[in-house]
Coordinates of C-alpha atoms in Angstrom, one line a residue:
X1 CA 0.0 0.0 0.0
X2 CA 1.3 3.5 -1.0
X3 CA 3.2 5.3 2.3
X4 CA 1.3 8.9 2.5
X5 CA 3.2 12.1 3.7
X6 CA 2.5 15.7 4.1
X7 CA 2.3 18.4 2.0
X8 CA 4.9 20.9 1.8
X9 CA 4.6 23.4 4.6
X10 CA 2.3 26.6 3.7
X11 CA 0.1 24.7 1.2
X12 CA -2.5 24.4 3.5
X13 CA -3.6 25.1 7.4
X14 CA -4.9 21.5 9.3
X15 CA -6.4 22.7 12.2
X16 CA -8.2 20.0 14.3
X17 CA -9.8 20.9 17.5
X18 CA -8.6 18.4 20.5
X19 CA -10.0 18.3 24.2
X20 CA -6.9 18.0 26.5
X21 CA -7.1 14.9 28.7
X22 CA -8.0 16.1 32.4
X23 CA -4.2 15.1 33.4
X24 CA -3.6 18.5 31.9
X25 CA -1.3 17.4 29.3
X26 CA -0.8 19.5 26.2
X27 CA -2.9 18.9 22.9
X28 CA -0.3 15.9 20.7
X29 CA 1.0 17.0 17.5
X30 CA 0.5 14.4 14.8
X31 CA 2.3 14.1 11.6
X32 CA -0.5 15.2 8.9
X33 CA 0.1 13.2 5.9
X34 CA -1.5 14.6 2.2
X35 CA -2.0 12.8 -1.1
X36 CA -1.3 14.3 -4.6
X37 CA -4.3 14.8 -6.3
X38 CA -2.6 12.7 -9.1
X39 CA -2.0 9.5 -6.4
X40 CA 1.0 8.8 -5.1
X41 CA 3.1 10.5 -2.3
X42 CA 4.3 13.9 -1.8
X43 CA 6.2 15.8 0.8
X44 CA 8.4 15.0 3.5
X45 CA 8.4 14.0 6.5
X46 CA 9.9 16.9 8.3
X47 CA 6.6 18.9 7.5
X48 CA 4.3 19.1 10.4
X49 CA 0.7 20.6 10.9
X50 CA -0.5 20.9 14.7
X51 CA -3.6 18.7 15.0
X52 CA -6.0 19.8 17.8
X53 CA -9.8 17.9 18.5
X54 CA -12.6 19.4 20.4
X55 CA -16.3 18.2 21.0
X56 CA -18.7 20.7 19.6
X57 CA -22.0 20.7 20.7
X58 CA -25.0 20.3 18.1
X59 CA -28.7 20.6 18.7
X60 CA -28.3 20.0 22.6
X61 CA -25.4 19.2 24.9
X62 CA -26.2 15.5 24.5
X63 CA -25.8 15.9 20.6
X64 CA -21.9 16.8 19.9
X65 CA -19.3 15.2 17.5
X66 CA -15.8 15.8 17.1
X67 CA -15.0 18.1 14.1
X68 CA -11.8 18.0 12.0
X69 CA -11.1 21.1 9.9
X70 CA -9.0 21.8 7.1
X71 CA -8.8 25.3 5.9
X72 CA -6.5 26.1 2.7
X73 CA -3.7 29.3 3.1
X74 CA -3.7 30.6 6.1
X75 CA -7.3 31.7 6.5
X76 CA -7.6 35.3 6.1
X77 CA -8.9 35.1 2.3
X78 CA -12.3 37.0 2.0
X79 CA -15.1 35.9 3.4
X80 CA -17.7 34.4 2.9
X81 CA -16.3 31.1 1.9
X82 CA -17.5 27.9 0.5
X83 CA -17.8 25.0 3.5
X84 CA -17.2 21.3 2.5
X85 CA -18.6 18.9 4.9
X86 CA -17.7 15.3 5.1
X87 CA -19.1 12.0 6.6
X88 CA -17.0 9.3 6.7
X89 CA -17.9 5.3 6.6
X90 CA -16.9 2.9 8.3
X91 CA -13.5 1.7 10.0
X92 CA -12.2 5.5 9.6
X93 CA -10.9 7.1 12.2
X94 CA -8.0 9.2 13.3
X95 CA -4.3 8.0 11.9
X96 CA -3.0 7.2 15.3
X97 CA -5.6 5.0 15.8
X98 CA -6.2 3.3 12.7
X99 CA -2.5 2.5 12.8
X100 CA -2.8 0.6 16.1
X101 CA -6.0 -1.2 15.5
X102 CA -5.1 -5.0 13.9
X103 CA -7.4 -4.9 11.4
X104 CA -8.0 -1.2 10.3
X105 CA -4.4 -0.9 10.1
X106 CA -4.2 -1.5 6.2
X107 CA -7.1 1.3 5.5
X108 CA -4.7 3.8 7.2
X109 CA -4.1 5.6 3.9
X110 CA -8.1 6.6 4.4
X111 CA -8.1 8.1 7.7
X112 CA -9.9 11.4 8.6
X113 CA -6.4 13.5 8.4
X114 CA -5.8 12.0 4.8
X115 CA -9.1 12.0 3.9
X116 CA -9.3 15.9 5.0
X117 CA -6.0 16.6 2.4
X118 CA -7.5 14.9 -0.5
X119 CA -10.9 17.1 -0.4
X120 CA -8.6 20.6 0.1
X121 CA -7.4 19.3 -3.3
X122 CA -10.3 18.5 -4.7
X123 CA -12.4 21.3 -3.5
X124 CA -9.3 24.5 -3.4
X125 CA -10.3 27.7 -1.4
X126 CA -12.6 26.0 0.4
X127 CA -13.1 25.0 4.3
X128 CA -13.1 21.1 4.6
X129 CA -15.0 19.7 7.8
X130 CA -14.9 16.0 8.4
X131 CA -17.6 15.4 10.8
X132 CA -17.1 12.6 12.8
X133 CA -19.7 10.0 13.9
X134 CA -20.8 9.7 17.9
X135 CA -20.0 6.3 18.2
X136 CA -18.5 3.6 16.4
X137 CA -19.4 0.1 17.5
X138 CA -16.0 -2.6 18.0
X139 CA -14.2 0.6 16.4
X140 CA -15.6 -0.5 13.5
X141 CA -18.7 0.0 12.4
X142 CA -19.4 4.4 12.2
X143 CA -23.2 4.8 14.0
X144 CA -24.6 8.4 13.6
X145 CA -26.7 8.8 16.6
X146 CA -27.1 12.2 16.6
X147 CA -28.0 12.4 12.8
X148 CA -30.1 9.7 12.6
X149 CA -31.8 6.6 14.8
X150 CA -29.6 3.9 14.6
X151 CA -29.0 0.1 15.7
X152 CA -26.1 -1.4 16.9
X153 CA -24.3 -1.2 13.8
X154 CA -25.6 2.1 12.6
X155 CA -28.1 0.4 10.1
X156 CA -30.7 3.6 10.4
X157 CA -34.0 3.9 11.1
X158 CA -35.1 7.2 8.6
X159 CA -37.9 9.4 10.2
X160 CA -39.0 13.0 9.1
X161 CA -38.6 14.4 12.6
X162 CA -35.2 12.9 13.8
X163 CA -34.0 16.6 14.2
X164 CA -30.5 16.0 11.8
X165 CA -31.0 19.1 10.0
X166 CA -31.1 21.1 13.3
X167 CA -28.5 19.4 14.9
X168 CA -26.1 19.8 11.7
X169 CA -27.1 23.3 11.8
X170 CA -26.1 24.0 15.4
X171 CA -23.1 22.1 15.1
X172 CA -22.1 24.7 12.5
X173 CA -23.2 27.9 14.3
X174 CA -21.6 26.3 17.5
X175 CA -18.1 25.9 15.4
X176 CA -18.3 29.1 13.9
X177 CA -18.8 31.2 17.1
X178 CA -15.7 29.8 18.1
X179 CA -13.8 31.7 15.5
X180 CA -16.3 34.9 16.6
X181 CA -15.8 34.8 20.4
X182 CA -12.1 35.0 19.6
X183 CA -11.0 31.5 20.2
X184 CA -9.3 31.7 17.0
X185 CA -7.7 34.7 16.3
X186 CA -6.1 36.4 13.4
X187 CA -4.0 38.5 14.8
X188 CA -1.9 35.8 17.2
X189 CA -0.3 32.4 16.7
X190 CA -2.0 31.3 20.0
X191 CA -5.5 30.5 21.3
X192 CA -6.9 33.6 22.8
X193 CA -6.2 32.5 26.8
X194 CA -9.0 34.5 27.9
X195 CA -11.3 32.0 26.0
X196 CA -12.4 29.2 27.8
X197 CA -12.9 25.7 25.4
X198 CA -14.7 23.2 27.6
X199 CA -12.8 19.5 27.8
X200 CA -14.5 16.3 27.4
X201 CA -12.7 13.3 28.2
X202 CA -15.2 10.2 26.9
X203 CA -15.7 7.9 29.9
X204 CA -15.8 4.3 27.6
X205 CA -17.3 0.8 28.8
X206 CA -17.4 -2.7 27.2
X207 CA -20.4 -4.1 25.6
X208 CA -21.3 -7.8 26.2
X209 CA -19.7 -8.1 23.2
X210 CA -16.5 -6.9 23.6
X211 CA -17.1 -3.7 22.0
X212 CA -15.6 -0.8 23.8
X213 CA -18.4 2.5 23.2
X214 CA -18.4 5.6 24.3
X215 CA -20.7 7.1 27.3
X216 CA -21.2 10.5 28.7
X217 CA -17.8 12.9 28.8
X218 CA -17.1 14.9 31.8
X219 CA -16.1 18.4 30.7
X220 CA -13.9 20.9 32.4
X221 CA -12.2 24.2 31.0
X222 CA -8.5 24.3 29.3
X223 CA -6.3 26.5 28.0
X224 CA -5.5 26.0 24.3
X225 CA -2.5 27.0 21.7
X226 CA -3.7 27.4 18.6
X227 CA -2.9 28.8 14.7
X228 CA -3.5 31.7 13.1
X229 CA -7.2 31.7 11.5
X230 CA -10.2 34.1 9.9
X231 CA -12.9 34.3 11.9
X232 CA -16.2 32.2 10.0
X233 CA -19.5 33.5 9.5
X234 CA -22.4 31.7 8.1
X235 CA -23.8 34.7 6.5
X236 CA -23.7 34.4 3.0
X237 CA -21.6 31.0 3.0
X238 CA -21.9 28.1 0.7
X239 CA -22.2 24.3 1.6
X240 CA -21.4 21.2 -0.2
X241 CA -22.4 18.0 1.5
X242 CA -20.2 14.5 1.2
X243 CA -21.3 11.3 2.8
X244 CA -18.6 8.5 2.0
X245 CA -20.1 4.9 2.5
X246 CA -21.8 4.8 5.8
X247 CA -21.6 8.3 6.0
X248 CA -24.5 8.2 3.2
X249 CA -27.0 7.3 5.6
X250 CA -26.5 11.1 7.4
X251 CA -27.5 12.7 3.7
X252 CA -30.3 10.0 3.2
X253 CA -31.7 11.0 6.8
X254 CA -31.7 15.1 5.5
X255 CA -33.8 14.2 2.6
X256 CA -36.4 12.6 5.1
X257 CA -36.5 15.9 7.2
X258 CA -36.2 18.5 4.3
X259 CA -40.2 19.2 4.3
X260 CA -40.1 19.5 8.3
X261 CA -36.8 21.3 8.6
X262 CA -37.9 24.1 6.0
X263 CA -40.6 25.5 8.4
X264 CA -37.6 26.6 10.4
X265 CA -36.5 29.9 9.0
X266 CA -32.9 29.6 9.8
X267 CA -32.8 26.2 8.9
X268 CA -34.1 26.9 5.6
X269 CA -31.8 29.3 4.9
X270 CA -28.8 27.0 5.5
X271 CA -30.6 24.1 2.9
X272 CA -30.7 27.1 0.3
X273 CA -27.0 27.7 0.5
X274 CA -26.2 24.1 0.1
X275 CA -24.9 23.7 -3.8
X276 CA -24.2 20.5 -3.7
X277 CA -24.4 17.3 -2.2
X278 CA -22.0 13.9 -3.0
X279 CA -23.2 10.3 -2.5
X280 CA -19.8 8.5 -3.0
X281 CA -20.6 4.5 -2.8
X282 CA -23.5 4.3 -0.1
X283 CA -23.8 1.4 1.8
X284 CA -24.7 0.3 5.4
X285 CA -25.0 -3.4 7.3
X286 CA -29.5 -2.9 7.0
X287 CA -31.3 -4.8 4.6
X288 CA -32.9 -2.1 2.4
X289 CA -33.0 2.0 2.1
X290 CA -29.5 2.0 1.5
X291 CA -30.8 5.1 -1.0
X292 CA -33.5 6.7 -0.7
X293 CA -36.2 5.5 -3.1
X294 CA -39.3 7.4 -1.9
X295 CA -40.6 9.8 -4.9
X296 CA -42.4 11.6 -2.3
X297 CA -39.3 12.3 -0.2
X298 CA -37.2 12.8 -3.9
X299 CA -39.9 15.4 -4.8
X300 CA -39.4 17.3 -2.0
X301 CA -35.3 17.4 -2.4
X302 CA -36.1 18.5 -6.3
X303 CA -37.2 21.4 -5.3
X304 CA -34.2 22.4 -4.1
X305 CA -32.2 23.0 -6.6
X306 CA -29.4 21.2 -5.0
X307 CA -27.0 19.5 -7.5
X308 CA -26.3 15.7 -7.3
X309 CA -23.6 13.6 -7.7
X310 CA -23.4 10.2 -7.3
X311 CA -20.1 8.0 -7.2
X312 CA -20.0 4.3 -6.7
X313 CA -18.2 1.2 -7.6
X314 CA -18.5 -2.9 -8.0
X315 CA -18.3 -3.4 -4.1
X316 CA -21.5 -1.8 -3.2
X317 CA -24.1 -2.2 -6.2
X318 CA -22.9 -5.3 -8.0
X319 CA -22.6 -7.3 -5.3
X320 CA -25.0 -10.0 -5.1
X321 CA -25.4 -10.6 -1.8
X322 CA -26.4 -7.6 -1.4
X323 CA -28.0 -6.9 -4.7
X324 CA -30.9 -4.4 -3.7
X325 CA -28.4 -1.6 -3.5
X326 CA -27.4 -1.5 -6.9
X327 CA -31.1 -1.2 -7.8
X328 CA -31.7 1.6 -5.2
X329 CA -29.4 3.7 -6.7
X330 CA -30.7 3.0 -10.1
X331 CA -34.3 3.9 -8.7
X332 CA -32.7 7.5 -7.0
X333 CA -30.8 8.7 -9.6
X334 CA -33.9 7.8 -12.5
X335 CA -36.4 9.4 -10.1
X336 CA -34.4 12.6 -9.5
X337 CA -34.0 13.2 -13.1
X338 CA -37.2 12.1 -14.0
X339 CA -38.3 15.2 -11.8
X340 CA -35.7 17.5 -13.1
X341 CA -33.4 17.3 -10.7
X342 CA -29.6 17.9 -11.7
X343 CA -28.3 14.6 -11.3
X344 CA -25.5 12.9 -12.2
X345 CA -23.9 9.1 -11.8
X346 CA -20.9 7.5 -11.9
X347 CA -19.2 4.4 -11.6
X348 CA -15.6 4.1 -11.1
X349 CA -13.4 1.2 -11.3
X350 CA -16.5 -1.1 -13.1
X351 CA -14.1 -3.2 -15.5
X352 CA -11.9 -4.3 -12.0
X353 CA -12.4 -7.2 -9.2
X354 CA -14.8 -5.3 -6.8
X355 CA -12.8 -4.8 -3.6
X356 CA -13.0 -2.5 -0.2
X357 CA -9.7 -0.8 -1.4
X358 CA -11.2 0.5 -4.6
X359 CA -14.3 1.5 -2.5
X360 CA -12.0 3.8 -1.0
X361 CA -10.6 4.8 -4.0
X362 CA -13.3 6.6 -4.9
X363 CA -12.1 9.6 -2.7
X364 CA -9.2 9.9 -6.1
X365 CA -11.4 9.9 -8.6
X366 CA -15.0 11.4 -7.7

């Protein structure tokens, strides 16, 4: 598998928001490593990004998820700015922990840091937000809680009133003040220390099955260095939405709340800045409504205006096990255009052995 390093310094700003642990020691730096939009490797390794994580709280303090950012210069470009947010699938998590895990090891190239690099190419100019899932079952399987009702595994459980368009929303306005409260500053190369960031440390248990999941955090307040950055507004911003894999099932669960959520003024005007939205090779562990095949529901999103995109490869809809998601995405993308809708579909890799490394792949080539 190809060794991934980082980009040369000043091509772009990582900046991840980390809680300290309670012990008080300082936020780890982590080697951030960057693929060339062309594959292969670039860099070297004495380049270095600081990484920082942070729990931001969503619709209510029980809804939070850890956010990675990526912004590209150094984050004092005009604003407003376009916002990519991604949702990864399963098995992805942070490097440092990917490498360490015996089986999740050889995805490694695919974690959230890499994963954050490859969209600042893809998308330039552009703030990249990997939002990370609540939970994630045996470290394995992603479960997205807070976006959607979900069972052990994360299959979901689609409602209209779930509340993931609010709680995507606050998450947003919640991150942003941040940057506005002076927590990032563009005028320093450290945190504002009269800014308080509160500090969750997840309290973890075993499940009967082995499975270590996360529980409630205990939260106290810590100093933080930071890096130079722009503070971000929503006013006037753009949105494109990504859900890779597993991460689909966050962007399916939207489209089930759009007719709800748009009664909400502020709500609705954050769904008429999105531009876009990215389905790049859906799939979950359910049975069925792997896409979303409801023309009611798909009437509701044409009226958008939102463009689509849909990437996917041999793994997920010609595999015959699983055969109904090949035929859901057939159904989606028909009925979107059928109504209008901007739609597109791809499939990448169709004339190769399907295989979970090429489902990644698609992050090269969408």
């Amino acid at each position: 598998m190809r060794v991934l390093r980082q980009p040369p310094s000043g091509t772009l700003l990582l900046l991840f928001l980390r809680p300290l642990l309670a012990s008080g020691n300082s936020a780890s730096t982590l080697q951030a490593r960057a693929m060339n939009p062309g594959g292969g490797a670039r860099g070297s390794p004495a380049d270095s990004h600081r990484l920082q994580r942070s729990t931001v709280p969503g619709s209510d303090p029980q809804r939070s998820n850890e956010l990675l950012l990526l912004a590209a210069g150094d984050g004092a470009s005009r604003e407003p700015r376009h916002h990519v947010l991604y949702f990864p699938g399963d098995v992805q998590n942070y490097h440092e922990i990917m490498t360490r895990h015996p089986e999740n090891y050889q995805w490694e190239n695919w974690s959230l840091e890499n994963i954050a690099t490859i969209l600042a190419h893809r998308f330039p100019d552009s703030y990249i937000w990997v939002i990370k899932c609540s939970r994630m079952h045996l470290h394995k399987f992603s479960c997205y809680d807070n976006f959607v009702k979900s069972n052990m595994f994360g299959a979901p459980e689609h409602s209209p009133d779930f509340g993931a368009f609010k709680h995507l929303y606050m998450l947003l306005v919640n991150a942003f003040n941040l940057t506005q409260n002076g927590l990032l500053s563009t005028n320093r190369s450290v945190w504002n220390k009269d800014y308080k960031l509160p500090n969750c440390e997840s309290n973890s248990s075993t499940t009967s099955n082995g499975g270590q999941e996360e529980k409630e955090r205990t939260c106290e307040n810590v100093d933080k260095s930071a890096v130079n950055f722009a503070p971000l507004s929503l006013n006037g911003a753009s949105f494109t939405l990504i859900g890779f894999s597993k991460g689909c099932v966050v962007l399916n669960q939207l489209l089930f709340e759009l007719k709800e959520a748009k009664k909400d003024k502020n709500i609705d005007t954050f769904i008429k800045s999105i531009r876009t939205m990215y389905w790049l090779d859906g799939g979950h562990s359910g049975g069925s409504n792997t896409w979303v095949t409801y023309p009611e529901v798909l009437k509701e999103f044409a009226q958008t205006g939102i463009t689509v995109h849909t990437h996917v490869t041999p793994y997920q809809v010609h595999d015959p096990m699983r055969s109904w998601i090949g035929k859901e995405h057939k159904k989606f993308v028909q009925i979107l255009g059928d109504m209008g809708m901007q739609v597109t579909s791809q499939i990448h890799f169709a004339k190769e052995t399907p295989s979970i490394e090429n489902h990644f792949r698609v992050h090269e080539v969408f």
